[in-house]
CSV table of C-alpha atoms and ligand atoms in Angstrom, one decimal:
chain,number,residue,atom,x,y,z
A,1,MET,CA,77.9,120.0,81.0
A,2,LEU,CA,79.6,117.2,78.4
A,3,ALA,CA,77.9,115.3,75.0
A,4,PHE,CA,74.3,114.1,75.9
A,5,SER,CA,71.7,112.9,73.5
A,6,VAL,CA,68.2,113.8,73.1
A,7,LYS,CA,66.3,110.9,72.4
A,8,SER,CA,68.1,109.9,69.3
A,9,MET,CA,70.3,113.6,68.6
A,10,LEU,CA,73.4,113.5,69.3
A,11,VAL,CA,74.6,116.9,70.9
A,12,LEU,CA,78.2,117.5,71.3
A,13,LYS,CA,79.8,120.4,73.6
A,14,THR,CA,83.3,119.6,73.4
A,15,GLU,CA,86.3,119.7,70.7
A,16,LYS,CA,87.2,116.7,72.2
A,17,GLU,CA,83.9,115.1,71.8
A,18,LEU,CA,83.6,116.7,68.3
A,19,LYS,CA,87.0,114.9,67.2
A,20,SER,CA,86.5,112.0,68.5
A,21,HIS,CA,82.9,111.7,66.9
A,22,LEU,CA,84.0,112.8,63.6
A,23,SER,CA,87.2,110.5,63.5
A,24,SER,CA,84.4,107.5,63.6
A,25,LEU,CA,82.8,108.7,60.9
A,26,GLY,CA,84.7,106.7,58.4
A,27,ASP,CA,86.5,107.8,55.3
A,28,GLY,CA,84.4,108.5,52.3
A,29,LYS,CA,81.8,109.9,53.9
A,30,SER,CA,80.8,113.7,53.0
A,31,LEU,CA,80.6,115.8,55.8
A,32,GLY,CA,78.0,119.3,55.8
A,33,LEU,CA,78.3,121.9,58.4
A,34,VAL,CA,75.5,124.6,59.2
A,35,PRO,CA,76.3,126.9,61.3
A,36,THR,CA,73.7,128.8,63.4
A,37,MET,CA,73.2,130.9,66.4
A,38,GLY,CA,70.5,128.8,67.6
A,39,ALA,CA,66.6,130.2,67.6
A,40,LEU,CA,66.0,128.2,64.7
A,41,HIS,CA,63.4,129.1,62.3
A,42,HIS,CA,62.6,127.6,58.4
A,43,GLY,CA,65.5,129.8,56.9
A,44,HIS,CA,67.8,127.6,59.1
A,45,THR,CA,65.9,124.4,58.5
A,46,SER,CA,65.9,124.9,54.5
A,47,LEU,CA,69.6,125.1,55.0
A,48,VAL,CA,69.9,121.6,57.3
A,49,GLN,CA,67.4,120.1,54.8
A,50,ARG,CA,69.6,121.1,51.8
A,51,ALA,CA,72.7,120.1,54.0
A,52,ILE,CA,71.0,116.8,54.8
A,53,SER,CA,70.2,116.0,51.3
A,54,GLU,CA,73.9,116.7,50.1
A,55,ASN,CA,76.2,114.9,52.7
A,56,ASP,CA,76.0,111.7,54.5
A,57,THR,CA,76.5,113.7,58.1
A,58,THR,CA,75.3,117.1,58.8
A,59,ILE,CA,76.5,119.0,62.0
A,60,VAL,CA,74.7,122.1,63.0
A,61,SER,CA,76.5,124.3,65.1
A,62,ILE,CA,74.6,126.4,67.7
A,63,PHE,CA,76.8,128.9,69.7
A,64,ILE,CA,75.8,133.0,70.0
A,65,ASN,CA,79.1,134.4,69.1
A,66,PRO,CA,79.7,137.4,70.9
A,67,THR,CA,82.5,139.0,69.5
A,68,GLN,CA,80.2,139.5,66.2
A,69,PHE,CA,77.7,141.7,68.5
A,70,ASN,CA,79.0,145.1,68.6
A,71,ASN,CA,76.2,146.3,70.5
A,72,GLN,CA,75.9,144.4,74.1
A,73,GLU,CA,72.5,144.9,74.4
A,74,ASP,CA,71.8,143.1,71.0
A,75,LEU,CA,73.9,140.0,72.7
A,76,LYS,CA,72.0,140.0,75.8
A,77,LYS,CA,68.6,140.3,74.1
A,78,TYR,CA,69.4,137.6,71.4
A,79,PRO,CA,67.0,135.0,71.6
A,80,GLN,CA,68.3,131.7,73.1
A,81,SER,CA,66.4,128.4,73.1
A,82,ILE,CA,68.7,125.0,73.1
A,83,THR,CA,66.2,122.6,74.0
A,84,LYS,CA,63.5,124.1,71.5
A,85,ASP,CA,66.4,124.1,68.4
A,86,ILE,CA,67.6,120.2,69.2
A,87,HIS,CA,63.4,119.4,69.2
A,88,ILE,CA,63.0,121.2,65.8
A,89,LEU,CA,66.3,119.5,64.4
A,90,GLU,CA,65.4,116.1,65.7
A,91,LYS,CA,62.1,116.2,63.8
A,92,LEU,CA,63.8,117.1,60.9
A,93,SER,CA,66.0,114.2,60.8
A,94,GLY,CA,67.5,112.1,63.1
A,95,LYS,CA,71.2,112.0,61.7
A,96,VAL,CA,71.6,115.7,62.4
A,97,ILE,CA,74.5,116.0,65.0
A,98,VAL,CA,74.5,119.5,66.9
A,99,PHE,CA,78.0,120.9,68.0
A,100,ALA,CA,76.9,123.6,70.6
A,101,PRO,CA,80.0,124.4,72.3
A,102,SER,CA,80.7,126.9,75.6
A,103,VAL,CA,82.4,130.4,75.1
A,104,GLU,CA,85.2,129.1,76.7
A,105,GLU,CA,85.5,126.3,74.1
A,106,MET,CA,85.4,128.8,71.1
A,107,TYR,CA,87.8,131.1,72.8
A,108,PRO,CA,90.1,129.7,74.9
A,109,GLN,CA,92.9,132.5,74.6
A,110,GLY,CA,90.3,135.0,75.3
A,111,VAL,CA,86.9,136.8,73.6
A,112,THR,CA,88.7,138.5,71.0
A,113,SER,CA,88.5,138.8,67.3
A,114,THR,CA,91.1,138.0,64.4
A,115,ALA,CA,91.5,141.6,62.1
A,116,TYR,CA,91.4,140.4,58.7
A,117,ARG,CA,91.4,142.1,55.3
A,118,PHE,CA,88.6,141.1,53.4
A,119,ASP,CA,89.5,144.0,50.7
A,120,GLY,CA,86.7,146.5,51.3
A,121,LEU,CA,83.6,143.7,51.6
A,122,ASP,CA,83.6,144.3,55.3
A,123,LYS,CA,83.7,148.1,55.2
A,124,VAL,CA,80.5,148.8,53.6
A,125,MET,CA,76.3,148.5,54.6
A,126,GLU,CA,76.7,145.9,57.9
A,127,GLY,CA,80.3,146.6,58.0
A,128,ALA,CA,80.1,150.5,58.1
A,129,PHE,CA,77.5,150.5,60.6
A,130,ARG,CA,78.6,147.5,63.0
A,131,GLU,CA,81.9,148.3,63.7
A,132,GLY,CA,84.0,144.8,64.4
A,133,HIS,CA,81.0,142.6,63.2
A,134,PHE,CA,82.8,140.7,60.2
A,135,ASP,CA,85.8,140.1,61.9
A,136,GLY,CA,83.7,138.4,64.8
A,137,VAL,CA,82.1,136.9,62.0
A,138,GLY,CA,85.4,135.7,60.8
A,139,THR,CA,86.7,134.4,63.5
A,140,VAL,CA,84.0,132.3,64.5
A,141,VAL,CA,83.7,130.6,61.0
A,142,GLU,CA,87.4,130.2,60.5
A,143,THR,CA,87.1,128.2,63.9
A,144,LEU,CA,84.3,126.4,63.4
A,145,LEU,CA,85.6,125.1,59.9
A,146,ARG,CA,88.6,124.1,61.1
A,147,LEU,CA,87.1,122.2,64.0
A,148,VAL,CA,84.6,120.7,61.7
A,149,ASN,CA,86.6,120.2,58.5
A,150,PRO,CA,83.6,120.1,56.2
A,151,HIS,CA,83.0,119.7,52.8
A,152,LYS,CA,80.3,121.9,52.5
A,153,ALA,CA,79.2,124.8,54.7
A,154,TYR,CA,75.7,126.2,54.2
A,155,PHE,CA,74.9,130.0,54.6
A,156,GLY,CA,71.8,131.9,54.1
A,157,GLU,CA,71.6,134.5,51.4
A,158,LYS,CA,69.6,136.9,53.8
A,159,ASP,CA,72.9,137.4,55.2
A,160,PHE,CA,74.2,138.2,51.6
A,161,GLN,CA,77.3,140.6,52.5
A,162,GLN,CA,78.3,138.0,55.2
A,163,LEU,CA,78.0,134.8,52.9
A,164,GLN,CA,80.9,137.2,50.5
A,165,ILE,CA,83.2,137.7,53.6
A,166,VAL,CA,82.9,133.7,54.3
A,167,LYS,CA,84.0,132.7,50.4
A,168,ARG,CA,86.8,135.2,50.6
A,169,LEU,CA,87.5,134.2,54.2
A,170,VAL,CA,88.0,130.1,52.9
A,171,GLN,CA,90.2,132.0,49.8
A,172,ILE,CA,92.3,133.8,52.0
A,173,LYS,CA,93.0,131.2,54.5
A,174,ASP,CA,93.1,128.5,52.0
A,175,ILE,CA,90.5,126.3,53.7
A,176,PRO,CA,89.4,123.4,51.3
A,177,VAL,CA,85.3,124.0,51.5
A,178,ASP,CA,82.4,124.6,49.3
A,179,ILE,CA,80.5,127.7,50.4
A,180,ILE,CA,77.1,127.3,49.6
A,181,GLY,CA,74.5,130.2,49.7
A,182,CYS,CA,71.1,129.3,50.0
A,183,PRO,CA,67.8,131.2,48.9
A,184,ILE,CA,66.0,133.5,51.5
A,185,VAL,CA,62.9,132.2,53.2
A,186,ARG,CA,60.2,134.5,53.9
A,187,GLU,CA,57.0,134.6,56.5
A,188,PRO,CA,53.7,134.9,54.5
A,189,ASN,CA,54.2,138.8,54.1
A,190,GLY,CA,57.5,138.8,52.5
A,191,LEU,CA,59.6,139.2,55.7
A,192,ALA,CA,62.5,137.6,55.9
A,193,MET,CA,63.4,134.5,58.3
A,194,SER,CA,65.3,136.0,61.2
A,195,SER,CA,65.6,134.9,64.6
A,196,ARG,CA,64.9,138.5,65.8
A,197,ASN,CA,61.3,138.7,64.3
A,198,GLU,CA,60.5,136.8,67.2
A,199,ARG,CA,61.2,140.1,69.2
A,200,LEU,CA,59.0,142.0,67.2
A,201,SER,CA,55.6,142.7,68.2
A,202,PRO,CA,52.8,141.1,66.0
A,203,ALA,CA,51.9,145.0,64.7
A,204,LEU,CA,55.4,145.7,64.3
A,205,ARG,CA,55.7,142.0,62.7
A,206,LYS,CA,53.2,142.9,60.0
A,207,GLU,CA,54.4,146.7,58.8
A,208,ALA,CA,57.9,145.1,58.5
A,209,GLY,CA,56.7,143.5,55.6
A,210,ILE,CA,57.0,146.4,53.8
A,211,ILE,CA,61.0,145.9,53.4
A,212,TYR,CA,60.4,143.0,51.0
A,213,LYS,CA,57.9,145.2,49.5
A,214,THR,CA,60.2,148.2,48.7
A,215,LEU,CA,62.8,145.7,47.9
A,216,GLU,CA,60.4,143.8,44.7
A,217,THR,CA,59.6,147.6,43.4
A,218,ALA,CA,63.6,148.2,43.8
A,219,LYS,CA,63.9,145.6,41.4
A,220,ARG,CA,60.9,146.3,38.9
A,221,LYS,CA,62.2,150.3,38.9
A,222,PHE,CA,65.6,149.3,38.3
A,223,GLY,CA,65.3,147.9,34.4
A,224,THR,CA,64.6,151.5,33.9
A,225,GLU,CA,65.5,154.1,36.3
A,226,SER,CA,68.8,155.3,38.0
A,227,ALA,CA,70.1,153.7,41.7
A,228,LYS,CA,69.8,157.1,43.1
A,229,SER,CA,66.6,157.6,41.9
A,230,ILE,CA,65.6,154.2,43.6
A,231,MET,CA,67.3,154.9,46.8
A,232,ASP,CA,65.6,158.2,46.9
A,233,TRP,CA,62.1,156.8,46.3
A,234,ALA,CA,62.4,154.1,48.8
A,235,LYS,CA,63.8,156.7,51.8
A,236,ASN,CA,60.3,158.8,51.1
A,237,LYS,CA,58.8,155.7,51.0
A,238,PHE,CA,59.8,154.6,54.6
A,239,LYS,CA,59.0,158.4,55.8
A,240,GLY,CA,55.4,157.3,55.4
A,241,HIS,CA,56.0,154.7,58.1
A,242,PRO,CA,57.3,155.9,61.9
A,243,ASN,CA,57.7,153.1,63.1
A,244,LEU,CA,60.2,152.0,61.2
A,245,GLU,CA,63.2,153.4,60.9
A,246,LEU,CA,65.8,153.1,57.2
A,247,GLU,CA,69.4,152.5,58.4
A,248,TYR,CA,70.4,152.3,55.0
A,249,ILE,CA,69.5,151.3,51.3
A,250,VAL,CA,72.2,150.6,48.9
A,251,ILE,CA,72.7,149.2,45.5
A,252,ALA,CA,75.7,147.5,44.8
A,253,ASP,CA,77.8,145.1,42.7
A,254,GLU,CA,77.0,141.8,44.1
A,255,LYS,CA,80.7,140.5,44.0
A,256,THR,CA,82.5,143.6,45.2
A,257,LEU,CA,79.9,145.1,47.1
A,258,MET,CA,80.4,148.3,46.3
A,259,PRO,CA,77.5,150.8,45.7
A,260,LEU,CA,76.7,150.9,42.0
A,261,LYS,CA,78.0,153.9,39.9
A,262,GLY,CA,77.1,152.9,36.3
A,263,LYS,CA,75.3,150.1,35.5
A,264,LYS,CA,77.2,147.7,33.4
A,265,ASP,CA,75.5,144.6,31.1
A,266,ASN,CA,77.8,142.0,32.5
A,267,LYS,CA,77.7,142.9,36.1
A,268,LYS,CA,74.7,141.6,38.9
A,269,TYR,CA,73.7,143.8,41.3
A,270,ARG,CA,71.7,143.6,44.6
A,271,ALA,CA,69.5,146.1,46.8
A,272,PHE,CA,70.6,145.9,50.3
A,273,MET,CA,68.1,147.1,52.8
A,274,ALA,CA,68.8,147.2,56.9
A,275,VAL,CA,65.7,148.8,58.8
A,276,TYR,CA,65.1,149.5,62.7
A,277,ALA,CA,61.4,148.1,63.8
A,278,GLY,CA,61.5,149.7,67.2
A,279,THR,CA,64.6,148.2,68.9
A,280,VAL,CA,65.0,145.4,66.7
A,281,ARG,CA,67.0,145.5,63.7
A,282,LEU,CA,66.3,143.9,60.5
A,283,ILE,CA,68.1,143.2,57.1
A,284,ASP,CA,67.0,142.1,53.5
A,285,ASN,CA,67.9,142.2,50.0
A,286,ILE,CA,67.0,141.2,46.8
A,287,ALA,CA,69.0,140.3,43.4
A,288,LEU,CA,67.8,143.2,41.1
A,289,ASN,CA,69.0,141.4,37.6
J,301,PAF,O1,75.0,134.0,60.2
J,301,PAF,C1,74.6,133.5,61.4
J,301,PAF,O2,73.8,133.3,62.1
J,301,PAF,C2,76.2,133.9,62.3
J,301,PAF,O3,76.7,135.0,61.7
J,301,PAF,C3,76.9,132.7,61.9
J,301,PAF,C4,77.5,132.3,60.9
J,301,PAF,C5,76.4,131.8,62.6
J,301,PAF,C6,78.2,133.2,62.4
J,301,PAF,O4,78.4,133.3,64.1
């Protein structure tokens, strides 16, 4: 299906439509891109609002990228809600343009990822547990940045490792864009907003608030305790929550993402967690200093 409009919202489906629309925007106008995989929530809308406030035109891409899923079941279960997403964006602002391409449009040469060298940023945490994930993310983000050619692109800090990798991607590929990291938006119990939260039962969604509580306590402890003692404490705490399985807790240098060996005053550190709540995998992180 080609481009269509939902009330005032323009939904572009192909590279050709995108290019033709972009060329009609006129010179000297700023362009912001918010890449998403749809199933939009307040985390996404905060990115879109920031993009709207900083640019003349904002494009929101909605594309469930198959190459970043290491687990095919996770891809199958990923929530799809394009009509609902478009209505959410339409309520937010009549000025947003949606780019919702097909898999064939994004991967005309076949569904494979580029192999990148991200200097080890992709080898730890999510990279260690989700093989090939960041090559998939890099491939789709590079394609989107080259197609849209925005001045600024917006990413949430919930996926902090992804944010650092995208910053590295634009450096190594020399793509002229500002990558803007935006704060995590949380549910009332502290659970980081994620499209995956929709798949949690009400009881698990409530219990998963413990992830953020653990991160907050890790932050309090960071002033006086070693990384090892904080991580051991967190692992122990999760033993009291049999419905939640802690996959990892890592305290790492915010820039290199390498696990903390010895604290240095001039470095910034973060705690990162991945937790299975039933079959739903959740990630979160917090700045420690
Ligand atoms: O964070 C996401 O939703 C995705 O990883 C992204 C950046 C849209 C790439 O598919």
